[in-house]
Coordinates of C-alpha atoms in Angstrom, one line a residue:
Chain A
M1 CA 105.1 86.8 144.6
A2 CA 108.0 89.2 145.1
E3 CA 108.1 92.5 143.4
V4 CA 110.0 92.1 140.1
H5 CA 112.8 94.5 141.0
E6 CA 113.6 92.3 144.0
M7 CA 114.0 89.2 142.0
T8 CA 117.1 87.4 141.0
V9 CA 117.0 86.6 137.3
G10 CA 119.0 83.6 136.0
V11 CA 120.1 83.6 132.4
L12 CA 120.9 80.1 131.1
G13 CA 123.1 80.6 128.1
G14 CA 124.0 84.0 129.3
T15 CA 127.3 84.0 127.5
G16 CA 125.5 84.1 124.1
A17 CA 124.5 87.4 122.5
Q18 CA 120.7 87.3 123.2
G19 CA 121.2 86.2 126.9
K20 CA 123.9 88.7 127.4
G21 CA 121.9 91.6 125.9
L22 CA 118.9 90.9 128.2
A23 CA 121.2 90.4 131.2
I24 CA 122.8 93.8 130.5
R25 CA 119.3 95.5 130.5
W26 CA 118.1 93.8 133.6
A27 CA 121.3 94.5 135.5
A28 CA 121.1 98.1 134.4
A29 CA 117.6 98.3 135.8
G30 CA 118.8 97.1 139.2
L31 CA 117.9 93.5 139.2
R32 CA 120.3 90.9 140.4
V33 CA 121.4 88.7 137.5
V34 CA 123.0 85.3 137.6
I35 CA 124.6 84.2 134.3
G36 CA 124.7 80.5 133.7
S37 CA 126.9 78.5 131.3
R38 CA 128.1 75.0 131.0
K39 CA 131.4 76.0 132.6
A40 CA 131.2 78.3 135.7
E41 CA 134.4 80.0 134.7
R42 CA 133.0 81.2 131.3
A43 CA 129.8 82.4 133.1
Q44 CA 132.0 84.3 135.6
D45 CA 133.9 86.0 132.8
A46 CA 130.7 87.0 131.1
A47 CA 129.2 88.2 134.4
R48 CA 132.2 90.5 135.0
E49 CA 131.8 91.9 131.5
I50 CA 128.1 92.5 131.9
A51 CA 128.5 94.0 135.4
E52 CA 130.9 96.5 134.1
I53 CA 128.7 97.5 131.1
A54 CA 125.6 97.7 133.2
D55 CA 127.1 98.9 136.5
G56 CA 125.0 96.2 138.2
Q57 CA 125.1 93.1 140.3
V58 CA 125.9 90.1 138.1
T59 CA 127.4 86.8 139.1
G60 CA 128.3 83.6 137.2
E61 CA 127.6 80.0 137.9
D62 CA 127.4 76.8 136.0
N63 CA 123.8 76.2 134.6
A64 CA 122.7 74.2 137.7
G65 CA 124.0 76.8 140.1
C66 CA 122.3 79.5 138.0
A67 CA 119.0 77.7 138.0
A68 CA 119.2 77.1 141.8
A69 CA 120.1 80.7 142.6
A70 CA 117.5 82.4 140.6
D71 CA 113.8 83.3 141.2
V72 CA 113.0 83.5 137.5
V73 CA 115.1 81.8 134.8
L74 CA 115.5 82.8 131.2
A75 CA 116.5 79.9 128.9
A76 CA 118.6 81.6 126.2
L77 CA 120.2 78.4 125.0
P78 CA 121.3 77.4 121.6
W79 CA 118.6 75.2 120.1
D80 CA 121.0 72.3 119.9
A81 CA 121.5 72.4 123.6
H82 CA 117.9 73.2 124.6
A83 CA 116.5 69.8 125.4
D84 CA 119.5 68.4 127.2
T85 CA 120.2 71.4 129.3
L86 CA 116.7 72.0 130.5
G87 CA 116.0 68.3 131.0
A88 CA 119.0 68.1 133.4
L89 CA 117.7 71.1 135.4
R90 CA 114.2 69.8 136.2
E91 CA 114.9 69.8 140.0
Q92 CA 116.6 73.2 140.2
L93 CA 113.8 74.8 138.1
A94 CA 110.9 73.2 140.0
G95 CA 108.3 75.8 141.1
K96 CA 110.0 78.6 139.2
I97 CA 109.0 80.7 136.3
V98 CA 111.0 79.7 133.2
I99 CA 111.1 82.0 130.2
D100 CA 111.9 80.4 126.9
C101 CA 113.2 82.8 124.2
V102 CA 114.7 80.2 121.9
N103 CA 114.0 80.3 118.2
P104 CA 114.5 77.0 116.5
L105 CA 115.8 78.1 113.0
G106 CA 117.7 76.7 110.2
F107 CA 119.6 78.5 107.5
D108 CA 120.4 77.5 103.9
K109 CA 121.2 79.3 100.7
Q110 CA 117.7 80.8 100.6
G111 CA 118.1 82.2 104.1
P112 CA 116.4 81.5 107.4
F113 CA 113.5 79.1 108.0
A114 CA 111.7 77.6 111.0
L115 CA 112.6 74.1 112.1
D116 CA 110.0 71.5 112.9
V117 CA 109.9 70.8 116.6
P118 CA 108.1 67.6 117.6
E119 CA 106.5 69.2 120.7
G120 CA 105.3 72.2 118.5
S121 CA 107.7 74.8 119.7
A122 CA 110.8 75.3 121.9
A123 CA 108.5 76.6 124.6
Q124 CA 106.3 73.5 124.5
Q125 CA 109.4 71.3 124.6
A126 CA 110.5 73.2 127.7
A127 CA 107.1 72.7 129.3
A128 CA 107.2 68.9 128.5
L129 CA 110.7 68.6 130.1
L130 CA 109.9 70.8 133.1
P131 CA 106.4 69.7 134.3
D132 CA 107.1 71.2 137.7
S133 CA 108.0 74.7 136.4
R134 CA 105.8 77.6 135.2
V135 CA 107.0 77.8 131.6
T136 CA 106.4 81.0 129.5
A137 CA 107.8 82.1 126.2
A138 CA 109.0 85.7 125.5
F139 CA 111.8 87.9 124.2
H140 CA 112.1 86.1 120.9
H141 CA 112.5 89.2 118.7
V142 CA 114.9 91.2 120.7
S143 CA 117.9 92.6 118.9
A144 CA 121.0 91.5 120.9
V145 CA 122.9 94.4 119.3
T146 CA 120.4 97.0 120.4
L147 CA 120.1 95.6 123.9
A148 CA 123.8 95.5 124.5
D149 CA 124.1 99.1 123.5
L150 CA 123.0 101.1 126.5
S151 CA 123.3 104.3 124.5
V152 CA 120.0 103.2 122.9
E153 CA 117.8 104.6 125.6
H154 CA 114.5 103.7 124.0
V155 CA 114.2 100.1 122.7
D156 CA 111.4 100.2 120.2
L157 CA 109.9 96.8 120.7
D158 CA 106.9 95.0 122.1
V159 CA 107.7 91.6 123.8
L160 CA 104.9 89.0 123.3
V161 CA 104.6 87.0 126.5
L162 CA 103.0 83.6 126.1
G163 CA 101.9 81.1 128.7
D164 CA 99.0 79.4 130.4
D165 CA 99.7 80.8 133.9
R166 CA 98.4 84.3 134.2
E167 CA 100.5 85.2 137.2
A168 CA 103.6 83.9 135.5
T169 CA 103.0 85.9 132.3
D170 CA 102.3 89.0 134.3
V171 CA 105.7 88.7 136.0
V172 CA 107.4 88.2 132.6
R173 CA 105.6 91.2 131.2
E174 CA 107.0 93.2 134.1
L175 CA 110.5 91.9 133.2
A176 CA 110.0 93.3 129.7
D177 CA 108.6 96.6 131.0
V178 CA 111.9 97.3 133.0
I179 CA 113.7 97.8 129.7
P180 CA 113.2 101.4 128.6
G181 CA 110.8 101.6 125.6
V182 CA 109.8 97.9 125.8
R183 CA 106.3 96.8 126.5
G184 CA 105.4 93.3 127.6
I185 CA 102.1 92.2 126.0
F186 CA 100.3 89.0 126.7
G187 CA 100.5 87.1 123.4
G188 CA 98.5 84.0 123.9
R189 CA 98.7 80.5 125.2
L190 CA 101.9 78.4 125.0
R191 CA 100.4 76.3 122.2
N192 CA 100.6 79.4 120.1
A193 CA 104.4 79.9 120.7
H194 CA 105.6 78.2 117.5
Q195 CA 104.6 81.1 115.2
V196 CA 106.2 83.7 117.5
E197 CA 109.5 81.7 117.5
A198 CA 109.3 81.1 113.8
L199 CA 108.5 84.8 113.0
T200 CA 112.2 85.4 113.8
A201 CA 113.0 83.9 110.4
N202 CA 110.8 86.7 108.8
L203 CA 112.5 89.4 110.9
I204 CA 115.9 88.1 109.8
A205 CA 114.7 88.3 106.1
I206 CA 113.4 91.8 106.8
N207 CA 116.8 92.8 108.4
R208 CA 118.6 91.5 105.3
R209 CA 116.3 93.3 102.8
Y210 CA 116.1 96.6 104.7
K211 CA 119.5 96.7 106.5
A212 CA 117.6 97.0 109.8
H213 CA 117.3 95.5 113.3
A214 CA 113.6 94.9 112.9
G215 CA 111.3 94.5 115.9
V216 CA 107.6 94.2 116.3
R217 CA 105.0 96.6 117.8
I218 CA 101.4 95.6 118.4
T219 CA 99.0 98.4 117.4
D220 CA 95.8 99.4 119.2
V221 CA 97.0 97.9 122.5
Chain B
M1 CA 103.9 95.6 84.5
A2 CA 101.1 98.2 84.7
E3 CA 101.0 100.9 87.4
V4 CA 99.1 99.6 90.4
H5 CA 96.4 102.2 90.2
E6 CA 95.5 101.0 86.7
M7 CA 95.1 97.4 87.8
T8 CA 91.9 95.5 88.2
V9 CA 92.0 93.7 91.5
G10 CA 89.9 90.5 91.9
V11 CA 88.8 89.5 95.3
L12 CA 87.8 85.8 95.6
G13 CA 85.7 85.4 98.6
G14 CA 84.9 89.1 98.4
T15 CA 81.5 88.6 100.2
G16 CA 83.4 87.7 103.4
A17 CA 84.5 90.3 106.0
Q18 CA 88.2 90.3 105.2
G19 CA 87.8 90.4 101.4
K20 CA 85.1 93.0 101.6
G21 CA 87.2 95.3 103.9
L22 CA 90.1 95.2 101.5
A23 CA 87.8 95.7 98.5
I24 CA 86.4 98.8 100.1
R25 CA 89.8 100.3 100.6
W26 CA 91.0 99.5 97.1
A27 CA 87.8 100.8 95.5
A28 CA 88.1 104.0 97.7
A29 CA 91.7 104.4 96.4
G30 CA 90.4 104.4 92.8
L31 CA 91.3 100.8 91.7
R32 CA 88.8 98.8 89.8
V33 CA 87.6 95.9 91.9
V34 CA 85.9 92.7 90.9
I35 CA 84.3 90.7 93.7
G36 CA 84.1 87.0 93.2
S37 CA 81.8 84.5 94.9
R38 CA 80.5 81.0 94.2
K39 CA 77.3 82.6 93.0
A40 CA 77.5 85.6 90.7
E41 CA 74.4 87.1 92.2
R42 CA 75.8 87.2 95.7
A43 CA 79.0 88.8 94.3
Q44 CA 76.9 91.4 92.5
D45 CA 75.0 92.2 95.7
A46 CA 78.3 92.7 97.6
A47 CA 79.8 94.7 94.8
R48 CA 76.9 97.2 94.9
E49 CA 77.2 97.5 98.6
I50 CA 81.0 98.1 98.4
A51 CA 80.7 100.5 95.5
E52 CA 78.3 102.6 97.5
I53 CA 80.5 102.6 100.7
A54 CA 83.7 103.3 98.7
D55 CA 82.2 105.5 95.9
G56 CA 84.2 103.3 93.5
Q57 CA 84.1 101.0 90.6
V58 CA 83.1 97.6 91.8
T59 CA 81.5 94.7 89.9
G60 CA 80.6 91.1 90.8
E61 CA 81.2 87.8 89.1
D62 CA 81.4 84.1 89.9
N63 CA 84.9 83.1 91.1
A64 CA 85.9 82.0 87.6
G65 CA 84.7 85.3 86.0
C66 CA 86.4 87.3 88.8
A67 CA 89.7 85.5 88.2
A68 CA 89.5 85.9 84.5
A69 CA 88.7 89.7 84.7
A70 CA 91.4 90.7 87.2
D71 CA 95.1 91.6 86.8
V72 CA 95.9 90.7 90.4
V73 CA 93.7 88.3 92.5
L74 CA 93.3 88.2 96.3
A75 CA 92.3 84.9 97.6
A76 CA 90.2 85.8 100.7
L77 CA 88.6 82.4 100.9
P78 CA 87.4 80.4 103.9
W79 CA 90.1 77.8 104.7
D80 CA 87.5 75.0 104.0
A81 CA 87.1 76.2 100.5
H82 CA 90.7 77.2 99.8
A83 CA 92.0 74.2 98.0
D84 CA 89.0 73.4 95.9
T85 CA 88.3 76.9 94.8
L86 CA 91.9 77.7 93.8
G87 CA 92.5 74.3 92.2
A88 CA 89.5 75.0 89.9
L89 CA 90.9 78.3 88.8
R90 CA 94.4 77.3 87.6
E91 CA 93.7 78.3 84.1
Q92 CA 92.1 81.7 84.8
L93 CA 94.9 82.5 87.3
A94 CA 97.8 81.5 85.0
G95 CA 100.4 84.2 84.7
K96 CA 98.7 86.4 87.3
I97 CA 99.8 87.6 90.7
V98 CA 97.8 85.8 93.4
I99 CA 97.7 87.1 96.9
D100 CA 96.8 84.6 99.6
C101 CA 95.6 86.2 102.9
V102 CA 94.0 83.0 104.4
N103 CA 94.7 82.1 108.0
P104 CA 94.1 78.4 108.6
L105 CA 92.9 78.5 112.2
G106 CA 90.9 76.4 114.6
F107 CA 89.0 77.4 117.7
D108 CA 88.2 75.4 120.8
K109 CA 87.5 76.2 124.5
Q110 CA 91.0 77.5 124.9
G111 CA 90.7 79.9 122.0
P112 CA 92.3 80.1 118.6
F113 CA 95.1 77.9 117.4
A114 CA 97.0 77.3 114.1
L115 CA 95.9 74.3 112.0
D116 CA 98.5 72.0 110.4
V117 CA 98.6 72.4 106.7
P118 CA 100.3 69.6 104.8
E119 CA 102.0 72.0 102.3
G120 CA 103.3 74.1 105.2
S121 CA 100.9 77.1 104.9
A122 CA 97.8 78.2 102.9
A123 CA 100.1 80.2 100.7
Q124 CA 102.3 77.2 99.9
Q125 CA 99.1 75.2 99.2
A126 CA 98.1 77.9 96.7
A127 CA 101.5 77.8 95.1
A128 CA 101.3 74.0 94.7
L129 CA 97.8 74.3 93.2
L130 CA 98.7 77.2 90.9
P131 CA 102.1 76.4 89.4
D132 CA 101.5 78.9 86.6
S133 CA 100.7 81.8 88.9
R134 CA 102.9 84.2 90.9
V135 CA 101.7 83.4 94.4
T136 CA 102.4 85.8 97.2
A137 CA 101.1 86.0 100.8
A138 CA 99.9 89.2 102.5
F139 CA 97.1 91.0 104.3
H140 CA 96.8 88.3 107.0
H141 CA 96.5 90.7 110.0
V142 CA 94.1 93.3 108.7
S143 CA 91.1 94.1 110.9
A144 CA 88.0 93.7 108.7
V145 CA 86.2 96.1 111.0
T146 CA 88.8 98.8 110.7
L147 CA 89.1 98.5 106.9
A148 CA 85.3 98.6 106.4
D149 CA 85.1 101.9 108.4
L150 CA 86.3 104.6 106.0
S151 CA 86.1 107.1 108.9
V152 CA 89.3 105.4 110.1
E153 CA 91.6 107.6 107.9
H154 CA 94.8 106.1 109.2
V155 CA 95.0 102.3 109.4
D156 CA 97.8 101.6 111.8
L157 CA 99.3 98.5 110.3
D158 CA 102.3 97.0 108.4
V159 CA 101.4 94.4 105.9
L160 CA 104.0 91.7 105.6
V161 CA 104.3 90.6 101.9
L162 CA 105.9 87.2 101.3
G163 CA 106.9 85.6 98.1
D164 CA 109.8 84.3 96.0
D165 CA 109.1 86.7 93.0
R166 CA 110.5 90.1 93.7
E167 CA 108.4 91.9 91.1
A168 CA 105.3 90.3 92.4
T169 CA 105.9 91.2 96.1
D170 CA 106.7 94.8 95.0
V171 CA 103.3 95.0 93.3
V172 CA 101.6 93.6 96.4
R173 CA 103.5 96.0 98.6
E174 CA 102.1 98.9 96.5
L175 CA 98.6 97.4 96.9
A176 CA 99.1 97.7 100.7
D177 CA 100.5 101.2 100.4
V178 CA 97.4 102.6 98.7
I179 CA 95.5 102.1 102.0
P180 CA 96.1 105.2 104.1
G181 CA 98.5 104.5 107.0
V182 CA 99.4 101.0 105.8
R183 CA 102.9 100.1 104.7
G184 CA 103.7 97.0 102.7
I185 CA 106.9 95.4 103.8
F186 CA 108.7 92.5 102.3
G187 CA 108.4 89.7 104.9
G188 CA 110.4 86.8 103.5
R189 CA 110.0 83.9 101.2
L190 CA 106.8 81.9 100.8
R191 CA 108.2 79.0 102.9
N192 CA 108.1 81.4 105.8
A193 CA 104.4 82.1 105.4
H194 CA 103.1 79.7 108.0
Q195 CA 104.1 81.7 111.0
V196 CA 102.6 84.9 109.5
E197 CA 99.3 83.1 109.0
A198 CA 99.4 81.5 112.4
L199 CA 100.3 84.7 114.2
T200 CA 96.7 85.7 113.6
A201 CA 95.8 83.3 116.5
N202 CA 98.0 85.3 118.8
L203 CA 96.5 88.6 117.6
I204 CA 93.0 87.2 118.3
A205 CA 94.2 86.2 121.8
I206 CA 95.5 89.8 122.2
N207 CA 92.2 91.2 121.0
R208 CA 90.4 89.2 123.6
R209 CA 92.7 90.1 126.5
Y210 CA 93.0 93.8 125.6
K211 CA 89.7 94.5 123.9
A212 CA 91.6 95.7 120.8
H213 CA 91.8 95.3 117.0
A214 CA 95.5 94.5 117.2
G215 CA 97.8 94.9 114.3
V216 CA 101.5 94.6 113.7
R217 CA 104.1 97.3 113.0
I218 CA 107.7 96.5 112.1
T219 CA 110.2 98.8 113.9
D220 CA 113.5 100.1 112.5
V221 CA 112.2 99.8 108.9

């Protein structure tokens, strides 16, 4: 497996806040980044913006082109588009490490709550749709605002990396570690992804109560 | 509402590791603690042990006596006994703050996993069984080993306190704050308790991988 700094990282949904924030950090760390979006033109616009902020190598493609071009692919898709987009990319994503960071949440008058996912979690849905890929789950709790602001030189966050493939989770942990301040920590098997995704609802509730961009640190590790 | 240091805290299931660990810390902080167990004699044995370790005021009762004697009651019950025990105490727990710290987990060859709970979570099950009580959820991620060891003078942990009753969650946050190093942080409404309970499966996976007693800190709060 190539050294993580030599990898090309694809970001499906890289025009959204979470994908863009991570793309900025990876590009700033010297990785090649390919932004994916439904329309190549929108991806290219976002890529230019990210390249400028990060002073890095960033290109844009439609989602299929992004998946085909990348060594490792982050799925930073809206939950509504998660199943359809990934299901259509089974061939392009075969054999690759896929990182699912999607949090299936709903909002009502009482605030955020976790949605029921028939497969158990977004990550398990990805694994079911992509049987030829090495599906992991990570980067659920990143603050897009903090990531996009490179003046924040120390991002105070542990990234829980879940998956059943040890080599894959190790690569994803390294992708977390390239962000200054961030630690990638193995967080369990994929079947335990639901609660990590759903915890984002609690962090949003904390953000509202404490006017914060709350993240998680694991102690004693 | 009385000042938290003047309260009597009941610990249902106080002969188990998690309940005993918290009872030790509360007794050491000067709170009156009543241990509850199915058999009063077992509770009294545990109470003597805890009183000695903590140099505090600890008594033992059967579960009904414990619930009746306490101002605030921690349910540190085995999941198997959760519904039956709480359902039988509706009268004794009426009007009181109940803290549910139960993590409904299963274990198989692949390690820990979250159990499905029809009500959504142990805490929501408690709320359904105790409509006259002020049910909160907290203390899910405490390490019993660390709590029981008073030579650990700084417990590196944030306690997420969930509930729909602001005054009740504030009292429970104070009960967390009396443990040196610990911070009680509001963690959302009771309907978001499942993922906090289930996250214990991930912490156990982390403990196994890293040989740790992992806890959680919330950053930027």
